[in-house]
Amino acid sequence: MQTLFHEIDKVKNEMVQTLMELVRVPAIAPENGGEGETRKAEKLLKILGEVGFDKIERYDAIDERVPSKKRPNILAYFYGENAAEKLWIITHMDIVPPGEESLWTITKPFEPLVKDGKVYGRGSEDNGQSMVASIFAVKALKNLGIKPKRTVALAFVADEEQGSKYGIQHLIEQGLFKKDDLIVVPDGGSEDGNFIEIAEKSALWLRIRTTGQQVHASRPHKGLNAHRVGMEYAIALDKMLHEKYSLKDAYFDPPESTFEPTKKEKNVDAVNIVPGEDITYFDCRILPNYDLEEILENIRTLAAEFQKKTGAKISIEVVSKSAAPKPTDPNSKVVKMLKAALKKSRDITPKVGGIGGGTCAAFFRKISVPAVVWCTIDETAHQPNEYAKIENMANDTKTFALMAIS
Ligand SMILES: [Zn+2]
């Protein structure tokens, strides 16, 4: 283990250079006005070519919206003693836009800069850090002539930030993954690397539209105040959801389901008008124990009661709904391997649990392939002055290498 770790420390500078090279090539989704991942994929293929993988494959998804008409996905294999068993490390090439440029005070988003042991730039942490760590885990093993116990398969995917249709979903459709594959998605984690995500909550976004009758505020009895009914309903709904779905699960952070009234659409322009329409939104993050359809039914039943009571019309529109897949078994092999590697390399006993979700791992859980989300990050993703800590990148490289050989 010491020789391996020493080797990884030796290539640390090279890792930093590689990360900077990747940050220089933006890969922004067409939804955000970008050209996709083609240029980044070309850069990456050059980098991978120098490592000497046993096999490199491309699975492009057709996308007419980008200049190349393709959303690239790259797989790189380093064969192990047991060639049939695969340890997949899955990272994404695409990045989110830099946002307000003036907020980038350390360096420009695509002009990476090393400062205080950190590499600054858009995409440096999300997902460049883990991408480079996975490549150099293989490179370090190759440099030392160590054949891994199992095949290490690296996947570099497109379209993660916009729903993964052209990325991991496309790869899954090709039938590339098997039930006993070991899947690591290093695209979420904690500062000290002590949290392994195996579960996620369901998400339900609602738009609640209450219709009454607009009238002059001095004669409210002539109309029907939709704002009042909307507020009353929202408060009753908030109460009902919290009381009825109050289960706590210590696996999750926070441990309970959350139901939050959030956005409110603008109504009338003047103080002296009774609004005839009221539109409110709810963001609900629900423990996987609950059935979303049953919850929706209760939401609609309550709306019907209010309609009857007030004469207003309340319609519930589902803006977004995604049922959480069954959590990855905390006793599955990939969880055990990662725990053992963390214990051995960093003396960490990680917490295993669930958070918000929303990574490539969800798609594996949907097809019952165990998947963990883990890496060591300061969580600067999607923010201005995003950075990757070089120490974290090196430590995660060690963890990946250890998982490959033990
Ligand atoms: Zn990410």
Coordinates of C-alpha atoms and ligand atoms in Angstrom, one line a residue:
M1 CA 0.0 0.0 0.0
Q2 CA 2.8 2.4 0.9
T3 CA 4.5 2.0 -2.5
L4 CA 1.2 2.6 -4.3
F5 CA 0.5 5.7 -2.2
H6 CA 4.0 7.0 -2.7
E7 CA 3.6 6.6 -6.5
I8 CA 0.3 8.6 -6.4
D9 CA 2.0 11.4 -4.4
K10 CA 4.7 11.4 -7.1
V11 CA 2.2 12.0 -9.9
K12 CA 0.3 14.7 -8.0
N13 CA 1.7 17.5 -10.1
E14 CA 0.8 15.7 -13.3
M15 CA -2.7 15.3 -11.9
V16 CA -3.0 19.0 -11.4
Q17 CA -1.8 19.7 -14.9
T18 CA -4.3 17.3 -16.3
L19 CA -7.2 18.8 -14.3
M20 CA -6.2 22.3 -15.5
E21 CA -6.1 21.1 -19.1
L22 CA -9.6 19.7 -18.7
V23 CA -11.0 22.9 -17.1
R24 CA -9.7 24.9 -20.1
V25 CA -12.2 23.1 -22.3
P26 CA -15.8 24.0 -21.4
A27 CA -18.5 21.4 -22.0
I28 CA -21.9 23.2 -21.6
A29 CA -25.2 21.6 -22.5
P30 CA -27.3 22.9 -25.4
E31 CA -30.1 23.8 -22.9
N32 CA -27.7 26.4 -21.5
G33 CA -26.5 27.6 -24.9
G34 CA -23.4 25.4 -25.1
E35 CA -21.9 23.1 -27.7
G36 CA -21.9 19.9 -25.6
E37 CA -19.0 17.7 -24.7
T38 CA -17.3 16.9 -28.1
R39 CA -14.2 19.1 -27.6
K40 CA -13.7 17.9 -24.1
A41 CA -14.1 14.3 -25.2
E42 CA -11.3 14.8 -27.7
K43 CA -9.0 16.3 -25.1
L44 CA -9.9 13.4 -22.7
L45 CA -9.2 10.8 -25.4
K46 CA -5.7 12.2 -25.8
I47 CA -5.1 12.0 -22.1
L48 CA -6.4 8.5 -21.9
G49 CA -4.4 7.4 -24.9
E50 CA -1.2 8.2 -23.0
V51 CA -2.1 6.1 -20.0
G52 CA -2.3 2.9 -22.0
F53 CA -5.7 1.4 -21.2
D54 CA -6.5 -2.1 -22.5
K55 CA -9.5 -0.9 -24.4
I56 CA -11.2 2.4 -25.1
E57 CA -14.7 2.6 -26.5
R58 CA -17.1 5.4 -27.5
Y59 CA -20.8 5.4 -27.3
D60 CA -22.1 8.6 -28.8
A61 CA -25.7 9.6 -28.5
I62 CA -27.2 11.6 -31.4
D63 CA -28.2 15.1 -30.5
E64 CA -29.1 17.4 -33.4
R65 CA -29.0 20.5 -31.2
V66 CA -25.1 20.6 -30.9
P67 CA -22.7 21.4 -33.8
S68 CA -21.1 17.9 -33.8
K69 CA -24.6 16.3 -33.6
K70 CA -23.2 13.9 -31.0
R71 CA -23.0 13.7 -27.2
P72 CA -19.9 11.6 -26.5
N73 CA -19.6 8.9 -23.8
I74 CA -16.2 7.3 -23.3
L75 CA -15.4 4.0 -21.6
A76 CA -11.8 3.0 -20.7
Y77 CA -10.9 -0.5 -19.4
F78 CA -7.9 -1.7 -17.5
Y79 CA -8.3 -5.5 -17.3
G80 CA -7.9 -7.2 -13.9
E81 CA -7.1 -10.8 -12.8
N82 CA -10.9 -11.4 -12.7
A83 CA -11.8 -9.8 -16.0
A84 CA -15.5 -10.5 -15.5
E85 CA -15.8 -8.4 -12.4
K86 CA -15.9 -4.7 -13.1
L87 CA -15.3 -1.8 -10.8
W88 CA -16.9 1.2 -12.6
I89 CA -15.9 4.7 -11.7
I90 CA -18.4 7.0 -13.4
T91 CA -17.8 10.8 -13.9
H92 CA -19.4 13.4 -16.1
M93 CA -17.7 15.6 -18.7
D94 CA -20.4 18.3 -18.8
I95 CA -20.3 21.3 -16.6
V96 CA -22.8 24.0 -15.6
P97 CA -22.3 27.6 -17.0
P98 CA -20.1 29.9 -15.0
G99 CA -22.9 32.2 -14.0
E100 CA -22.2 35.9 -13.2
E101 CA -18.6 36.4 -14.4
S102 CA -17.9 39.3 -12.1
L103 CA -18.3 36.9 -9.1
W104 CA -15.2 35.0 -10.2
T105 CA -12.7 36.9 -8.2
I106 CA -9.8 34.4 -8.1
T107 CA -9.6 33.6 -11.8
K108 CA -11.8 33.5 -14.9
P109 CA -13.9 30.3 -15.0
F110 CA -12.0 28.7 -17.9
E111 CA -8.5 29.9 -16.9
P112 CA -7.6 27.5 -14.2
L113 CA -5.3 28.7 -11.4
V114 CA -3.6 26.9 -8.6
K115 CA -3.7 28.8 -5.3
D116 CA -3.4 27.5 -1.7
G117 CA -3.4 23.9 -2.7
K118 CA -6.6 24.3 -4.8
V119 CA -7.3 24.3 -8.5
Y120 CA -9.8 27.0 -9.3
G121 CA -12.1 27.0 -12.4
R122 CA -15.5 25.9 -13.5
G123 CA -15.8 22.1 -13.5
S124 CA -12.7 21.7 -11.3
E125 CA -14.6 20.0 -8.5
D126 CA -17.7 19.0 -10.5
N127 CA -16.7 16.6 -11.9
G128 CA -13.0 17.2 -13.0
Q129 CA -11.4 16.3 -9.6
S130 CA -12.9 12.8 -9.6
M131 CA -12.4 12.3 -13.3
V132 CA -8.7 12.9 -12.9
A133 CA -8.5 10.8 -9.7
S134 CA -10.1 7.8 -11.5
I135 CA -7.6 8.2 -14.5
F136 CA -4.6 8.4 -12.2
A137 CA -5.6 5.5 -10.0
V138 CA -5.2 3.4 -13.1
K139 CA -2.0 5.2 -14.2
A140 CA -0.4 4.7 -10.8
L141 CA -1.2 0.9 -10.9
K142 CA 0.2 0.7 -14.5
N143 CA 3.4 2.6 -13.5
L144 CA 4.0 0.0 -10.8
G145 CA 3.1 -2.9 -13.0
I146 CA 0.3 -3.9 -10.7
K147 CA -2.6 -5.8 -12.3
P148 CA -5.8 -5.0 -10.4
K149 CA -7.9 -7.8 -8.8
R150 CA -10.9 -6.9 -11.0
T151 CA -11.3 -4.9 -14.2
V152 CA -11.3 -1.2 -13.6
A153 CA -13.8 0.4 -16.0
L154 CA -13.9 4.2 -16.2
A155 CA -16.9 5.9 -17.8
F156 CA -16.9 9.5 -18.8
V157 CA -20.4 10.5 -19.6
A158 CA -22.3 13.5 -21.2
D159 CA -25.4 15.3 -20.1
E160 CA -25.4 14.7 -16.3
E161 CA -26.4 18.2 -15.4
Q162 CA -29.5 18.1 -17.6
G163 CA -31.0 14.7 -16.8
S164 CA -28.5 12.2 -18.4
K165 CA -30.6 11.2 -21.3
Y166 CA -27.6 11.4 -23.7
G167 CA -25.2 10.2 -21.0
I168 CA -25.6 7.4 -18.5
Q169 CA -29.1 6.6 -19.6
H170 CA -27.8 6.0 -23.1
L171 CA -25.1 3.7 -21.8
I172 CA -27.5 1.8 -19.6
E173 CA -29.7 1.3 -22.7
Q174 CA -26.8 -0.4 -24.5
G175 CA -26.9 -3.1 -21.8
L176 CA -23.4 -2.4 -20.6
F177 CA -24.0 -3.0 -16.9
K178 CA -24.7 -6.2 -15.0
K179 CA -26.2 -6.8 -11.6
D180 CA -22.9 -7.7 -9.9
D181 CA -21.0 -4.7 -11.3
L182 CA -19.5 -2.5 -8.7
I183 CA -20.6 1.1 -9.3
V184 CA -18.9 4.2 -7.8
V185 CA -20.2 7.7 -8.8
P186 CA -17.8 10.2 -7.3
D187 CA -20.1 13.2 -7.8
G188 CA -21.2 14.0 -4.3
G189 CA -19.7 13.6 -0.8
S190 CA -18.4 15.5 2.1
E191 CA -15.3 17.4 3.2
D192 CA -13.7 14.6 5.1
G193 CA -14.8 11.8 2.8
N194 CA -16.8 10.1 5.5
F195 CA -20.2 9.9 3.9
I196 CA -21.3 7.3 1.4
E197 CA -24.7 8.0 -0.3
I198 CA -26.8 4.9 -1.0
A199 CA -30.3 6.3 -1.0
E200 CA -32.2 9.3 -2.1
K201 CA -35.6 10.9 -1.5
S202 CA -38.4 11.1 -4.0
A203 CA -39.1 14.6 -5.4
L204 CA -42.5 16.2 -6.0
W205 CA -43.0 19.7 -7.2
L206 CA -46.6 21.2 -7.3
R207 CA -48.2 24.2 -8.8
I208 CA -51.4 25.0 -7.0
R209 CA -53.8 27.3 -8.8
T210 CA -56.8 28.7 -6.9
T211 CA -59.5 30.5 -9.0
G212 CA -62.1 32.8 -7.4
Q213 CA -63.6 36.0 -8.8
Q214 CA -61.8 39.3 -9.0
V215 CA -63.6 42.3 -7.6
H216 CA -63.0 45.8 -6.1
A217 CA -61.6 45.5 -2.6
S218 CA -64.3 47.7 -1.1
R219 CA -67.0 45.2 -2.1
P220 CA -65.4 41.8 -1.5
H221 CA -68.8 40.1 -1.0
K222 CA -69.4 40.6 -4.8
G223 CA -66.4 38.4 -5.7
L224 CA -64.3 35.6 -4.3
N225 CA -60.9 36.2 -2.9
A226 CA -58.6 33.6 -4.5
H227 CA -55.6 34.8 -2.5
R228 CA -57.3 34.1 0.9
V229 CA -58.5 30.6 -0.2
G230 CA -55.1 29.9 -1.7
M231 CA -53.4 30.8 1.6
E232 CA -55.8 28.9 3.7
Y233 CA -55.4 25.8 1.5
A234 CA -51.6 26.1 1.5
I235 CA -51.5 26.3 5.2
A236 CA -53.9 23.3 5.6
L237 CA -51.9 21.4 3.1
D238 CA -48.6 22.1 4.8
K239 CA -50.1 20.9 8.1
M240 CA -51.7 17.8 6.6
L241 CA -48.5 16.7 4.9
H242 CA -46.2 17.2 7.9
E243 CA -48.7 15.4 10.2
K244 CA -49.5 12.5 7.9
Y245 CA -46.0 11.9 6.5
S246 CA -43.9 12.4 9.6
L247 CA -41.8 9.3 9.5
K248 CA -38.1 9.8 10.3
D249 CA -35.3 7.8 8.8
A250 CA -31.9 8.3 10.4
Y251 CA -30.3 7.3 7.0
F252 CA -31.3 10.6 5.6
D253 CA -30.1 14.1 6.1
P254 CA -32.4 15.7 7.1
P255 CA -34.1 12.5 8.5
E256 CA -37.7 13.5 7.6
S257 CA -39.6 14.3 4.5
T258 CA -39.7 18.0 3.7
F259 CA -42.7 19.9 2.3
E260 CA -42.0 23.5 1.6
P261 CA -44.3 26.2 0.1
T262 CA -41.8 28.0 -2.1
K263 CA -42.6 30.1 -5.2
K264 CA -45.5 32.5 -5.4
E265 CA -46.7 33.9 -8.7
K266 CA -47.5 37.6 -9.0
N267 CA -51.2 38.4 -8.8
V268 CA -53.0 41.8 -9.1
D269 CA -51.2 45.1 -9.7
A270 CA -53.1 47.2 -7.3
V271 CA -53.8 47.1 -3.5
N272 CA -57.5 47.7 -4.1
I273 CA -58.2 44.7 -6.2
V274 CA -59.4 41.4 -4.7
P275 CA -57.4 38.7 -6.6
G276 CA -59.4 36.3 -8.7
E277 CA -56.4 34.0 -9.1
D278 CA -53.7 32.7 -6.7
I279 CA -50.7 30.5 -7.7
T280 CA -48.4 28.9 -5.1
Y281 CA -45.8 26.2 -5.4
F282 CA -44.6 23.4 -3.1
D283 CA -41.3 21.6 -3.2
C284 CA -41.6 18.2 -1.5
R285 CA -38.7 15.8 -0.8
I286 CA -40.2 12.6 0.4
L287 CA -38.8 9.5 2.1
P288 CA -38.8 6.5 -0.2
N289 CA -41.2 4.7 2.2
Y290 CA -44.1 6.8 1.0
D291 CA -46.1 6.3 -2.2
L292 CA -46.2 9.5 -4.3
E293 CA -49.6 8.6 -5.8
E294 CA -51.2 8.2 -2.4
I295 CA -49.8 11.5 -1.3
L296 CA -51.1 13.2 -4.4
E297 CA -54.5 11.7 -3.8
N298 CA -54.6 13.2 -0.3
I299 CA -53.5 16.5 -1.7
R300 CA -56.4 16.5 -4.2
T301 CA -58.9 15.3 -1.6
L302 CA -58.0 18.2 0.6
A303 CA -58.3 20.6 -2.4
A304 CA -61.8 19.1 -3.1
E305 CA -62.9 19.8 0.5
F306 CA -61.7 23.5 0.2
Q307 CA -63.5 23.8 -3.1
K308 CA -66.7 22.6 -1.6
K309 CA -66.3 24.9 1.5
T310 CA -65.4 28.0 -0.4
G311 CA -66.7 27.8 -3.9
A312 CA -63.3 28.5 -5.3
K313 CA -61.6 26.2 -7.8
I314 CA -58.3 24.6 -6.8
S315 CA -56.3 22.7 -9.4
I316 CA -53.2 20.8 -8.5
E317 CA -50.6 20.6 -11.3
V318 CA -47.6 18.3 -11.0
V319 CA -44.6 20.3 -12.2
S320 CA -42.1 17.5 -11.6
K321 CA -42.3 14.0 -10.0
S322 CA -39.6 11.4 -9.5
A323 CA -40.1 8.4 -7.3
A324 CA -36.9 7.4 -5.5
P325 CA -35.5 4.1 -6.5
K326 CA -35.0 1.4 -3.9
P327 CA -31.8 2.3 -1.9
T328 CA -28.6 0.4 -2.6
D329 CA -28.2 -2.3 0.0
P330 CA -25.8 -1.1 2.8
N331 CA -24.4 -4.6 2.8
S332 CA -23.7 -4.8 -0.9
K333 CA -20.1 -5.5 -2.0
V334 CA -19.4 -2.1 -3.4
V335 CA -20.3 -0.4 -0.1
K336 CA -18.2 -2.9 1.8
M337 CA -15.2 -2.4 -0.5
L338 CA -15.4 1.4 -0.2
K339 CA -15.7 1.2 3.5
A340 CA -12.7 -1.1 3.8
A341 CA -10.6 1.1 1.5
L342 CA -11.4 4.2 3.6
K343 CA -10.6 2.4 6.8
K344 CA -7.3 1.1 5.5
S345 CA -6.1 4.3 3.8
R346 CA -7.5 7.1 6.0
D347 CA -8.7 5.4 9.1
I348 CA -12.3 6.6 8.4
T349 CA -15.4 4.8 9.4
P350 CA -17.9 6.4 7.0
K351 CA -21.6 7.0 7.6
V352 CA -23.8 5.3 5.0
G353 CA -27.0 7.1 4.1
G354 CA -29.1 9.2 1.9
I355 CA -29.3 12.9 0.8
G356 CA -31.1 14.8 -1.9
G357 CA -30.1 12.5 -4.8
G358 CA -29.8 13.6 -8.4
T359 CA -26.7 11.9 -9.7
C360 CA -26.0 9.1 -12.2
A361 CA -26.4 6.6 -9.3
A362 CA -30.2 6.9 -9.4
F363 CA -30.3 5.3 -12.8
F364 CA -28.4 2.3 -11.6
R365 CA -30.6 1.9 -8.5
K366 CA -33.6 2.0 -10.9
I367 CA -32.3 -1.2 -12.6
S368 CA -31.3 -2.8 -9.2
V369 CA -27.5 -2.4 -9.7
P370 CA -26.0 -1.3 -6.4
A371 CA -24.3 2.1 -6.7
V372 CA -22.6 4.4 -4.3
V373 CA -22.1 8.2 -4.5
W374 CA -18.9 9.2 -2.8
C375 CA -15.9 11.5 -3.0
T376 CA -14.1 14.0 -0.8
I377 CA -15.1 17.6 -1.7
D378 CA -15.6 21.0 -0.3
E379 CA -18.9 21.3 -2.2
T380 CA -18.1 24.3 -4.3
A381 CA -19.9 22.9 -7.4
H382 CA -22.1 25.3 -9.3
Q383 CA -20.7 28.2 -7.4
P384 CA -18.5 31.1 -8.5
N385 CA -14.8 30.4 -7.6
E386 CA -15.4 26.7 -7.8
Y387 CA -12.2 24.8 -6.8
A388 CA -10.9 21.3 -6.3
K389 CA -8.5 20.7 -3.3
I390 CA -5.4 18.9 -4.6
E391 CA -5.1 16.9 -1.4
N392 CA -8.7 15.6 -1.8
M393 CA -7.9 14.6 -5.4
A394 CA -4.8 12.7 -4.4
N395 CA -6.5 11.0 -1.4
D396 CA -9.5 9.9 -3.6
T397 CA -7.0 8.5 -6.2
K398 CA -5.6 6.3 -3.4
T399 CA -9.0 5.1 -2.4
F400 CA -9.9 4.2 -6.0
A401 CA -6.6 2.4 -6.5
L402 CA -7.1 0.5 -3.3
M403 CA -10.6 -0.6 -4.3
A404 CA -9.1 -1.9 -7.5
I405 CA -6.5 -4.2 -5.9
S406 CA -8.2 -5.4 -2.7
Ligands
ZN1 ZN -21.6 16.7 -10.9

